Every structure is written in structure tokens, then in C-alpha cells.
Coordinates of C-alpha atoms and ligand atoms in Angstrom, one line a residue:
M19 CA 124.4 132.5 111.3
A20 CA 125.9 134.5 114.2
S21 CA 129.6 135.2 114.2
A22 CA 131.7 132.9 116.2
A23 CA 133.5 134.5 119.1
F24 CA 137.1 133.4 119.1
A25 CA 140.0 135.2 120.5
V26 CA 143.3 135.5 118.6
S27 CA 146.6 135.6 120.3
S28 CA 148.2 138.5 118.3
P29 CA 147.2 142.1 118.8
A30 CA 147.6 142.4 115.0
A31 CA 144.7 140.1 114.6
P32 CA 141.6 141.8 116.0
A33 CA 138.9 139.6 117.4
V34 CA 136.1 140.2 115.1
A35 CA 133.2 139.1 117.0
A36 CA 131.4 140.9 119.7
G37 CA 131.8 139.4 123.1
S38 CA 135.3 138.1 122.6
K39 CA 138.1 139.2 124.9
A40 CA 140.7 140.9 122.7
G41 CA 144.4 141.0 123.7
P42 CA 147.3 138.7 124.0
R43 CA 146.6 135.2 125.2
A44 CA 143.0 136.0 125.4
V45 CA 140.9 132.8 125.6
P46 CA 137.5 132.4 124.1
D47 CA 134.8 133.2 126.5
R48 CA 132.8 130.0 126.5
R49 CA 129.6 131.8 127.4
S50 CA 129.9 133.9 124.2
V51 CA 130.5 130.9 122.0
P52 CA 127.3 129.5 120.5
A53 CA 126.7 125.9 121.7
H54 CA 127.1 124.5 118.2
L55 CA 130.7 125.8 117.9
R56 CA 133.5 124.1 119.7
L57 CA 137.1 125.0 120.2
V58 CA 139.3 122.1 119.2
S59 CA 142.9 123.5 119.0
V60 CA 144.9 126.4 120.0
L61 CA 148.2 125.9 118.1
G62 CA 149.1 126.9 114.5
R63 CA 151.3 129.2 112.3
G64 CA 148.7 131.5 111.0
V65 CA 145.2 132.3 111.5
N66 CA 142.4 132.6 109.1
Q67 CA 139.7 135.1 109.0
G68 CA 136.8 134.4 106.7
R69 CA 133.9 132.1 106.2
S70 CA 133.9 128.5 106.9
R71 CA 132.4 125.7 104.7
T72 CA 129.1 126.3 106.3
G73 CA 129.3 130.1 106.0
C74 CA 130.2 130.8 109.7
R75 CA 132.7 133.5 110.3
V76 CA 135.5 132.0 112.3
G77 CA 137.2 135.3 113.2
I78 CA 140.8 134.3 112.6
T79 CA 143.3 135.7 110.1
R80 CA 146.0 134.2 107.9
K81 CA 148.0 137.4 107.7
N82 CA 149.3 137.2 111.2
F83 CA 152.7 135.6 111.4
G84 CA 153.4 136.9 114.9
R85 CA 152.9 134.6 117.7
V86 CA 151.5 131.2 116.7
M87 CA 148.6 130.9 119.0
M88 CA 145.5 130.0 117.0
A89 CA 142.1 129.2 117.9
L90 CA 140.8 126.7 115.4
A91 CA 137.1 126.3 115.4
V92 CA 135.0 123.5 114.0
D93 CA 131.7 125.0 113.4
V94 CA 129.1 122.3 113.9
S95 CA 126.0 123.1 111.8
R96 CA 122.7 123.7 113.5
F97 CA 121.5 121.1 111.0
E98 CA 123.9 118.4 112.3
G99 CA 120.9 116.4 113.6
V100 CA 119.2 116.3 110.2
P101 CA 119.8 112.9 108.6
M102 CA 120.0 112.2 104.9
A103 CA 116.6 111.2 103.5
P104 CA 116.5 108.2 101.3
P105 CA 115.7 108.9 97.6
D106 CA 112.0 108.8 96.7
P107 CA 111.1 105.3 95.6
I108 CA 109.5 106.6 92.4
L109 CA 111.0 110.1 91.5
G110 CA 114.4 108.9 92.8
V111 CA 114.4 106.4 90.0
S112 CA 114.4 109.2 87.4
E113 CA 117.4 110.8 89.1
A114 CA 119.3 107.5 89.0
F115 CA 118.3 107.0 85.3
K116 CA 119.7 110.4 84.4
A117 CA 123.1 109.5 86.0
D118 CA 123.4 106.3 83.9
K119 CA 125.5 106.8 80.8
N120 CA 124.7 103.4 79.2
D121 CA 122.9 103.7 75.8
L122 CA 120.6 100.8 76.5
K123 CA 119.1 102.5 79.5
L124 CA 115.3 102.5 79.8
N125 CA 113.3 104.6 82.3
L126 CA 110.2 102.6 83.3
G127 CA 110.1 104.2 86.8
V128 CA 107.8 107.2 86.9
G129 CA 104.4 107.0 85.2
A130 CA 105.0 109.6 82.5
Y131 CA 103.9 109.1 78.9
R132 CA 106.6 108.9 76.2
T133 CA 106.3 108.7 72.4
E134 CA 107.3 105.7 70.5
E135 CA 110.7 107.5 70.2
L136 CA 110.7 107.6 74.0
Q137 CA 110.4 111.4 74.1
P138 CA 108.2 113.4 76.4
Y139 CA 104.9 114.4 74.8
V140 CA 103.1 117.7 74.9
L141 CA 99.5 117.2 73.6
N142 CA 98.7 119.1 70.4
V143 CA 95.5 120.3 72.0
V144 CA 97.5 121.7 74.9
K145 CA 99.8 123.6 72.6
K146 CA 96.7 124.9 70.8
A147 CA 95.0 126.1 74.0
E148 CA 98.3 127.7 75.1
K149 CA 98.5 129.6 71.8
L150 CA 95.0 130.9 72.3
M151 CA 95.8 131.9 75.8
L152 CA 98.8 133.8 74.7
E153 CA 96.9 135.6 72.0
K154 CA 94.2 136.6 74.4
G155 CA 96.9 138.1 76.7
D156 CA 95.4 136.9 80.0
N157 CA 96.8 138.5 83.1
K158 CA 98.6 136.8 86.0
E159 CA 96.6 138.1 88.9
Y160 CA 96.1 135.8 91.9
L161 CA 93.4 133.2 91.6
P162 CA 90.8 133.0 94.4
I163 CA 91.8 130.4 97.1
E164 CA 89.4 127.9 95.5
G165 CA 91.0 128.3 92.0
L166 CA 89.6 129.2 88.6
A167 CA 85.8 129.0 88.5
A168 CA 85.7 127.8 84.9
F169 CA 88.2 125.0 85.8
N170 CA 86.3 123.9 88.9
K171 CA 83.1 123.7 86.8
A172 CA 84.8 121.8 84.0
T173 CA 86.6 119.4 86.3
A174 CA 83.5 118.4 88.3
E175 CA 81.5 117.9 85.1
L176 CA 84.3 115.8 83.6
L177 CA 84.3 113.6 86.7
L178 CA 80.6 113.3 87.4
G179 CA 79.1 113.9 84.0
A180 CA 77.8 117.4 83.0
D181 CA 74.2 116.6 83.7
N182 CA 74.7 114.9 87.0
P183 CA 72.0 116.1 89.4
V184 CA 74.5 116.6 92.3
I185 CA 76.1 119.4 90.2
K186 CA 72.8 121.0 89.4
Q187 CA 71.7 120.8 93.0
G188 CA 74.9 122.5 94.3
L189 CA 76.1 119.4 96.3
V190 CA 79.7 119.4 95.1
A191 CA 82.4 121.4 96.8
T192 CA 85.3 121.7 94.3
I193 CA 88.6 123.3 95.1
Q194 CA 91.4 123.5 92.5
S195 CA 94.5 122.2 94.1
L196 CA 98.1 121.2 93.4
S197 CA 97.4 118.3 91.1
G198 CA 96.5 114.9 92.5
T199 CA 99.0 114.9 95.3
G200 CA 98.1 118.4 96.6
S201 CA 94.4 117.5 96.4
L202 CA 94.9 114.4 98.4
R203 CA 97.0 116.3 100.9
L204 CA 94.3 119.0 101.3
A205 CA 91.7 116.3 101.9
A206 CA 94.0 114.6 104.4
A207 CA 94.3 117.9 106.3
F208 CA 90.5 118.2 106.3
I209 CA 90.2 114.7 107.6
Q210 CA 92.7 115.4 110.3
R211 CA 90.9 118.5 111.4
Y212 CA 87.3 117.4 111.3
F213 CA 87.5 113.7 111.8
P214 CA 90.4 113.3 114.2
E215 CA 89.2 109.9 115.4
A216 CA 88.8 108.5 111.9
K217 CA 91.3 106.3 110.1
V218 CA 91.9 105.9 106.4
I219 CA 92.2 102.4 105.0
I220 CA 94.3 102.0 101.8
S221 CA 94.8 99.1 99.4
S222 CA 97.8 96.8 99.8
P223 CA 99.7 97.7 97.8
T224 CA 99.0 101.3 96.8
W225 CA 100.8 104.3 95.2
G226 CA 103.7 104.8 97.6
N227 CA 103.0 108.4 98.2
H228 CA 99.6 107.8 99.8
K229 CA 101.3 106.6 103.0
N230 CA 103.5 109.7 103.1
I231 CA 100.5 112.0 102.6
F232 CA 98.6 110.5 105.5
N233 CA 101.6 110.3 107.7
D234 CA 102.5 113.9 107.1
A235 CA 98.9 115.0 107.7
R236 CA 98.9 112.8 110.9
V237 CA 96.0 110.7 109.8
P238 CA 96.2 107.1 110.9
W239 CA 95.9 104.5 108.2
S240 CA 96.0 100.8 107.8
E241 CA 95.8 98.5 104.8
Y242 CA 93.0 96.4 103.3
R243 CA 93.9 93.4 101.2
Y244 CA 93.8 94.0 97.4
Y245 CA 96.4 92.1 95.4
D246 CA 96.7 88.4 95.4
P247 CA 100.1 87.3 94.2
K248 CA 98.9 83.7 93.7
T249 CA 96.3 84.7 91.1
V250 CA 98.1 87.9 90.2
G251 CA 94.7 89.4 90.5
L252 CA 92.3 91.0 92.9
D253 CA 91.8 89.5 96.3
F254 CA 88.2 90.6 96.3
E255 CA 87.1 88.5 99.3
G256 CA 90.0 89.8 101.4
M257 CA 89.2 93.4 100.3
I258 CA 85.5 93.1 101.3
A259 CA 86.3 91.4 104.6
D260 CA 88.9 94.1 105.5
I261 CA 86.6 97.0 104.6
E262 CA 83.9 95.4 106.6
A263 CA 86.2 94.9 109.6
A264 CA 87.4 98.6 109.6
P265 CA 85.9 100.8 112.4
E266 CA 82.6 102.3 111.3
G267 CA 83.1 105.7 109.7
S268 CA 86.5 104.9 108.2
F269 CA 87.7 106.6 105.1
V270 CA 88.2 104.1 102.3
L271 CA 90.8 105.1 99.8
L272 CA 89.9 103.7 96.4
H273 CA 91.7 104.1 93.0
G274 CA 88.9 105.3 90.6
C275 CA 90.5 103.4 87.7
A276 CA 93.8 101.9 86.6
H277 CA 95.0 100.9 90.1
N278 CA 98.6 101.9 90.8
P279 CA 100.8 99.9 91.0
T280 CA 98.9 96.7 90.2
G281 CA 96.8 97.7 87.1
I282 CA 94.0 95.5 88.5
D283 CA 90.6 97.1 88.8
P284 CA 87.4 95.7 90.3
T285 CA 84.7 94.7 87.8
P286 CA 81.4 96.8 87.7
E287 CA 79.7 94.0 89.8
Q288 CA 82.5 94.1 92.3
W289 CA 82.3 97.9 92.5
E290 CA 78.6 97.5 93.4
K291 CA 79.5 95.1 96.3
I292 CA 82.3 97.5 97.5
A293 CA 79.7 100.3 97.6
D294 CA 77.3 98.0 99.5
V295 CA 79.8 97.3 102.3
I296 CA 81.0 100.9 102.5
Q297 CA 77.4 102.1 102.8
E298 CA 76.5 99.5 105.4
K299 CA 79.5 100.4 107.5
K300 CA 78.9 104.1 107.1
H301 CA 82.4 104.5 105.8
M302 CA 83.4 107.5 103.6
P303 CA 84.6 106.6 100.1
F304 CA 87.6 108.6 99.1
F305 CA 88.6 108.2 95.4
D306 CA 91.9 109.0 93.9
V307 CA 91.3 109.6 90.2
A308 CA 94.7 110.1 88.6
Y309 CA 94.1 108.3 85.3
Q310 CA 90.7 109.3 84.1
G311 CA 90.7 108.4 80.3
F312 CA 94.0 106.7 80.5
A313 CA 92.7 103.3 81.5
S314 CA 90.2 102.6 78.8
G315 CA 90.8 105.6 76.6
S316 CA 87.3 106.9 77.6
L317 CA 86.7 109.6 80.1
D318 CA 83.2 108.4 80.9
E319 CA 84.1 104.7 81.3
D320 CA 86.9 105.5 83.6
A321 CA 84.6 107.6 85.9
F322 CA 82.3 104.6 86.3
S323 CA 83.2 103.8 89.9
V324 CA 82.9 107.3 91.2
R325 CA 79.6 107.9 89.4
L326 CA 78.2 104.7 90.8
F327 CA 78.8 105.8 94.4
V328 CA 77.4 109.3 93.7
K329 CA 74.3 107.8 92.1
R330 CA 73.6 105.9 95.3
G331 CA 73.4 109.2 97.1
M332 CA 76.6 108.7 99.1
E333 CA 78.9 111.5 100.2
V334 CA 82.2 111.1 98.5
F335 CA 85.7 112.6 98.4
V336 CA 87.4 112.6 95.0
A337 CA 90.9 113.8 94.2
Q338 CA 91.6 114.5 90.5
S339 CA 94.8 114.9 88.5
Y340 CA 95.5 116.2 85.0
S341 CA 99.1 115.1 85.0
K342 CA 98.6 112.0 82.9
N343 CA 95.4 112.5 80.8
L344 CA 96.4 116.0 79.6
G345 CA 100.1 115.5 80.1
L346 CA 100.3 118.5 82.4
Y347 CA 102.7 116.9 84.9
S348 CA 104.6 120.0 86.0
E349 CA 101.7 122.4 85.8
R350 CA 100.4 120.8 89.0
I351 CA 96.7 121.0 88.1
G352 CA 94.0 118.9 89.8
A353 CA 91.1 119.3 92.2
I354 CA 89.5 117.9 95.3
N355 CA 85.8 117.4 95.1
V356 CA 83.5 116.6 98.0
V357 CA 80.0 115.5 97.1
C358 CA 77.8 116.4 100.0
S359 CA 74.2 115.6 101.0
A360 CA 73.0 119.2 101.0
P361 CA 74.0 122.5 99.4
D362 CA 74.7 124.2 102.7
V363 CA 77.0 121.3 103.7
A364 CA 78.9 121.7 100.5
D365 CA 79.2 125.4 101.1
R366 CA 80.6 124.8 104.6
V367 CA 83.0 122.0 103.5
K368 CA 84.3 124.3 100.7
S369 CA 84.8 127.1 103.1
Q370 CA 86.9 124.9 105.3
L371 CA 88.9 123.5 102.4
K372 CA 89.7 127.1 101.5
R373 CA 90.7 127.8 105.0
L374 CA 93.1 124.9 105.0
A375 CA 94.6 125.8 101.6
R376 CA 95.2 129.5 102.5
P377 CA 98.1 128.9 105.0
M378 CA 99.4 125.9 103.0
Y379 CA 99.9 127.5 99.5
S380 CA 97.5 130.5 99.5
N381 CA 96.0 129.9 96.1
P382 CA 96.7 127.6 93.1
P383 CA 98.6 128.2 89.9
I384 CA 96.5 129.5 86.9
H385 CA 98.2 128.2 83.8
G386 CA 97.1 124.6 83.9
A387 CA 93.7 125.5 85.1
R388 CA 93.2 127.7 82.0
I389 CA 94.4 125.0 79.7
V390 CA 91.9 122.5 81.2
A391 CA 89.0 125.1 81.2
N392 CA 89.8 126.0 77.6
V393 CA 90.1 122.5 76.3
V394 CA 87.0 121.1 78.1
G395 CA 85.0 124.3 77.4
D396 CA 85.5 124.2 73.6
L397 CA 83.7 121.4 71.7
T398 CA 86.4 121.1 69.0
M399 CA 89.3 121.0 71.4
F400 CA 87.5 118.7 73.7
G401 CA 87.1 116.3 70.8
E402 CA 90.8 116.6 69.9
W403 CA 91.8 115.9 73.4
K404 CA 89.7 112.7 73.6
Q405 CA 91.3 111.7 70.3
E406 CA 94.8 112.2 71.6
M407 CA 94.0 110.4 74.8
E408 CA 92.7 107.4 72.9
E409 CA 96.0 107.4 71.0
M410 CA 98.1 107.5 74.1
A411 CA 96.1 104.8 75.8
G412 CA 96.2 102.8 72.5
R413 CA 100.0 103.1 72.3
I414 CA 100.3 101.7 75.8
K415 CA 97.9 98.8 74.9
N416 CA 100.1 98.0 71.9
V417 CA 103.2 98.0 74.0
R418 CA 101.5 95.8 76.6
Q419 CA 100.6 93.3 73.9
K420 CA 104.0 93.3 72.3
L421 CA 105.7 92.8 75.7
Y422 CA 103.5 89.8 76.4
D423 CA 104.2 88.4 72.9
S424 CA 108.0 88.8 73.4
L425 CA 107.9 87.2 76.8
S426 CA 105.8 84.3 75.6
A427 CA 108.0 83.7 72.6
K428 CA 111.3 83.9 74.5
D429 CA 110.5 82.3 77.8
Q430 CA 110.8 78.5 77.4
S431 CA 109.8 77.7 81.0
G432 CA 106.1 77.6 80.3
K433 CA 105.4 80.5 82.7
D434 CA 102.1 82.2 82.0
W435 CA 102.6 85.8 81.3
S436 CA 99.0 86.6 80.4
F437 CA 98.5 88.6 83.6
I438 CA 100.2 91.4 81.8
L439 CA 97.3 91.6 79.4
R440 CA 94.8 91.5 82.2
Q441 CA 96.3 94.6 83.8
I442 CA 95.2 98.0 82.6
G443 CA 96.5 101.6 82.7
M444 CA 100.0 102.8 82.6
F445 CA 101.7 100.1 84.6
S446 CA 102.4 96.5 84.7
Y447 CA 103.0 94.8 88.1
T448 CA 105.5 92.2 87.0
G449 CA 105.8 90.2 90.2
L450 CA 109.6 90.8 90.2
N451 CA 110.9 91.1 93.8
K452 CA 113.4 93.6 95.0
A453 CA 116.5 91.6 94.1
Q454 CA 115.1 90.8 90.7
S455 CA 114.2 94.5 90.2
D456 CA 117.8 95.4 91.3
N457 CA 119.1 93.0 88.6
M458 CA 116.9 94.7 86.0
T459 CA 118.6 98.0 86.8
D460 CA 122.2 96.9 87.7
K461 CA 122.6 94.5 84.8
W462 CA 120.2 95.6 82.2
H463 CA 119.9 99.3 82.9
V464 CA 116.2 99.1 83.1
Y465 CA 115.0 101.6 85.7
M466 CA 111.9 100.6 87.6
T467 CA 110.5 100.8 91.1
K468 CA 111.6 98.1 93.6
D469 CA 108.1 96.7 94.0
G470 CA 108.4 95.2 90.5
R471 CA 106.3 97.9 88.8
I472 CA 107.1 99.0 85.3
S473 CA 105.6 102.0 83.5
L474 CA 104.6 100.8 80.0
A475 CA 104.1 104.5 79.1
G476 CA 107.9 104.7 79.0
L477 CA 108.3 101.7 76.8
S478 CA 108.5 101.5 72.9
L479 CA 107.6 98.6 70.7
A480 CA 111.3 98.6 69.6
K481 CA 112.4 98.0 73.2
C482 CA 110.0 95.2 74.1
D483 CA 112.4 92.3 73.1
Y484 CA 115.2 93.8 75.1
L485 CA 112.9 94.3 78.1
A486 CA 111.6 90.7 77.8
D487 CA 115.2 89.4 77.9
A488 CA 115.8 91.4 81.0
I489 CA 112.7 90.2 82.7
I490 CA 113.3 86.6 81.9
D491 CA 116.9 86.8 83.1
S492 CA 115.9 88.5 86.3
F493 CA 112.9 86.2 87.0
H494 CA 114.7 82.9 86.4
N495 CA 118.3 83.7 87.4
V496 CA 117.8 85.8 90.5
N497 CA 116.0 84.7 93.7
Ligands
LIG22 N1 97.6 109.2 92.7 C1 98.1 108.2 92.0 C2 97.4 106.9 92.2 C3 99.2 108.4 91.2 O1 99.7 107.3 90.6 C4 99.8 109.6 91.1 C5 101.1 109.8 90.3 C6 99.2 110.7 91.8 C7 98.1 110.5 92.6 C8 99.7 112.1 91.8 O2 100.0 112.6 90.6 P1 100.1 114.2 90.5 O3 100.4 114.8 91.8 O4 101.2 114.5 89.5 O5 98.8 114.6 89.9 N2 101.9 108.7 90.3 C9 103.1 108.8 89.4 C10 104.1 109.9 89.7 C11 102.7 108.9 87.9 C12 104.5 110.1 91.1 O6 104.8 109.1 91.8 O7 104.4 111.2 91.6 C13 103.8 107.4 89.6 O8 104.8 107.2 88.9 O9 103.3 106.6 90.4

């Protein structure tokens, strides 16, 4: 920041900044004072020369005990107009959890898998792949803008099935990007640039960050009905009616599996109907696949919805993430795939995605891409991964069952908690409102998002009874 230009009354205290009028009783030259610095006082015993709280030089010295004239400056930061942002509704929960000193505390906020001991988990197959990578001594050169070729091949095959004709025919434009979020953001930038009139419709509710992503990319969005609180299930008719009513050519954001936050997915028959109406209205399906393998434990089963649309010959966007299914949260590894109707279209779409990525982040990180490519590309490791994924999904299912059992046994009100068993994936959407969720945290030290979502991946069998007590108290005693 530029030096402030303040005059000091004593000749012993030189004015340090260019533009000031040195000499006795010199007054600051207002024109030389930056607009964000204001003179507020001219009386004091000494003067101070140094840096202010915000790092501005204020040009006044303490050593001077001569005449007592002082120019005291309050340096108003150039960032004065920047307000404090609220904590993130999901990742902010982890920050609050860390600050809580109570031993009973439980973090059911972010969807991150924990062991039964509630410790973070690095998959054995990931450790194995990393060991091999280290032994091989791969270099750290930049990747191409589109990412690691072996990863892009593996990820499209994992999503669509290795023998899917659209891969063989060169119809898929795949770009490695910064996990699910970065892939969604890149696709949003693409929509904004090439479909400026189009709008995205998203489920109500949805993962909170979807709205941020489209807002920041300046893509208009609105919601379609999805969750019915009365049945604690899917509002299928509402969903279909809203997709039908959206302007022709809208982008329809769909959760490929394990809908976040509700844990409620359409049935295969319902997916068919959703595809029908999207096709009729010439909408563009846009899948967010952040939990492949984590919903059912099977990679293929969890890709059912995407493959159904692709089989119908539809053009489709799909964002993928390896945060959950390979536990590579902080490696930021994922991809955006665009299935196109012809190879030259795919080439052009890919070229534009690269063009958008280059000024955003230039090229993606290599480490996670190599892990995925190695694991998927090696039959033994691929088998080991599927095994571990089944175990993770299985642990969550066990916890889900135990939580239901605890709630049913403890709650004497007759309330039906079976919706918990009907939900799938990492989360349970408890139906607790904001005040009740606050009570969970303030009284019971259970950290969760304020929409009533709990991450069962952060719960152990041992903690189910405690959680059930907290839920029952919050549900019945808080409005
Ligand atoms: N899409 C959905 C539906 C998600 O739930 C998440 C992560 C992502 C994309 C993005 O994940 P990625 O960028 O790490 O690949 N949702 C988490 C974490 C697990 C988060 O909010 O960032 C969640 O707790 O909802």
C-alpha cells in the first residue's frame, strides 16, 4: 500500500512520504493523501513512525518530544467495503466442530467417510497405488489442459461401461477437472458461454453448493419439486410437472445416485419417465455423479441412470467425483464428460472446455489422476477397490439400521422412523428443522447441517444410541 503523506510538526521528525510539506506546522496536503486515509487529530505528545495495523506507513515518529503537534491518521483499508461472509453451511460445520472441546461431540456435517472408530480412512488400495507410483518415480511435469489421458479413459469407462458404444465411437468429451465441484463449475462456465439464454433447473432441495456454482457462473437457475415432506419421499408427480413446465432446452440437473441431501432416488421406472419428459422437451440432462459405488456398493448399479439416458441416444453432461468412492477428498480428482451426438461435436466441445479451463486453473493436478488410472487399470487393484467400497457402503448401511433400531426402541411416541431405512447413500435427511438442528448442536454437540441432514458416514454403531437420544429430544421438545 502507498505511504501516507502526513506532515509532522517538528523539524526533527522528517516527513517520510513524498508529497508532504516538511517544516514546522506543515499541514497535510489533502491532495497527496490517498482517499482512504483520513486525518482525525492533530494533538499529542509524541509521534509514531512505523506501520499501522493494516501495514500502512503512517509517517510519524515516537522519538520526537519537541513540539507536541501530531498528525494521527486512521488508515481506512481499501477493503473496508468487504463484508464478512457467512460460514459455509457444510464445510463451516467442520470448523465449528473442531472448536468444540466437549468429548461427546460428533461431526455428522460433511459427507466424509470415517471408520467405526470415527477416524478418517485412506483406502488400502490407494496406499498400494501410491507406493507403486513412488517406486516408479513418475515426474511432476504439467499435465495437458484436459488432464491425464489414462485417467480420462478410465473415468469415462467407469461411468458408462467399458464397452459402451459411445466411447468406441468417440462421442465422449472428457476433461479431468478439480473433483466434482470443479467439474460442475467448468460445465457451468460452458453453459454460460454457449447457452446464454438457457436456464438450469435443480432439485428442491439439492446440495447447497449447486446454487453457488451456477450463481458464480452467472447461469440462471430455478428449482423443480423433488422432496415431499409429507411422505418423506420423492414428489415424483411434482418433479415431472416442473421439468415439463421448464422452458424448452433447459438443463436439468440430476443426482446420478444417492441424492444429496435427501437420500431418495427415483426407481428405474421413474428414471425412464424422467428421461421421456426430458427428451420430449428437448432439455439437456446434466448429471452430478458424486457417489458412484457408494449408494449400492456397486459401481455399475449406481451408474444406471446415466447409462439409461446415454442408451437412448441423448446428449448428456456428467460431472464425476472420486472424493467419496476412492476417499480422495483433498486430491481434487474428478471429470466432466459430455456425451455428444457425433465425434466432431465431441472434439469441438472438448476444445472449448479446455479453452475455459486454461485461464481458470490451467491444468489439473496429477496425483489423484494417477491413483485412479492405476487402480482402475489393474485388475487386482480394481477388485480390491470394489471390495473396500462395498465395505464402506456396508458400514453405512449397518449404522443406518442401528440408528433406526435405536430410535424405534427409545421413542415412545409411535412416530414412524422407517424413512431412514428407505434413504440411501451417505446421508439421512432427518426432517429436523433449523431450531431442532441447532438444539442437536448446542445441547448435544452433534454437528450437522441446518437443513436436518446427517452424514451417517461420520457415525459409529457405538454412537447410535446417543444420537437417537439427541434426535428424539430435538424432535419432540423443540419446535
Ligand atoms: N456433488 C454433490 C451432490 C456432492 O454432495 C458433493 C460433495 C460434490 C458434488 C462435490 O464434491 P467434490 O468437489 O469433493 O468432488 N458434498 C459433500 C462435501 C460431501 C461438500 O459439501 O463439499 C457434502 O458434505 O455435501
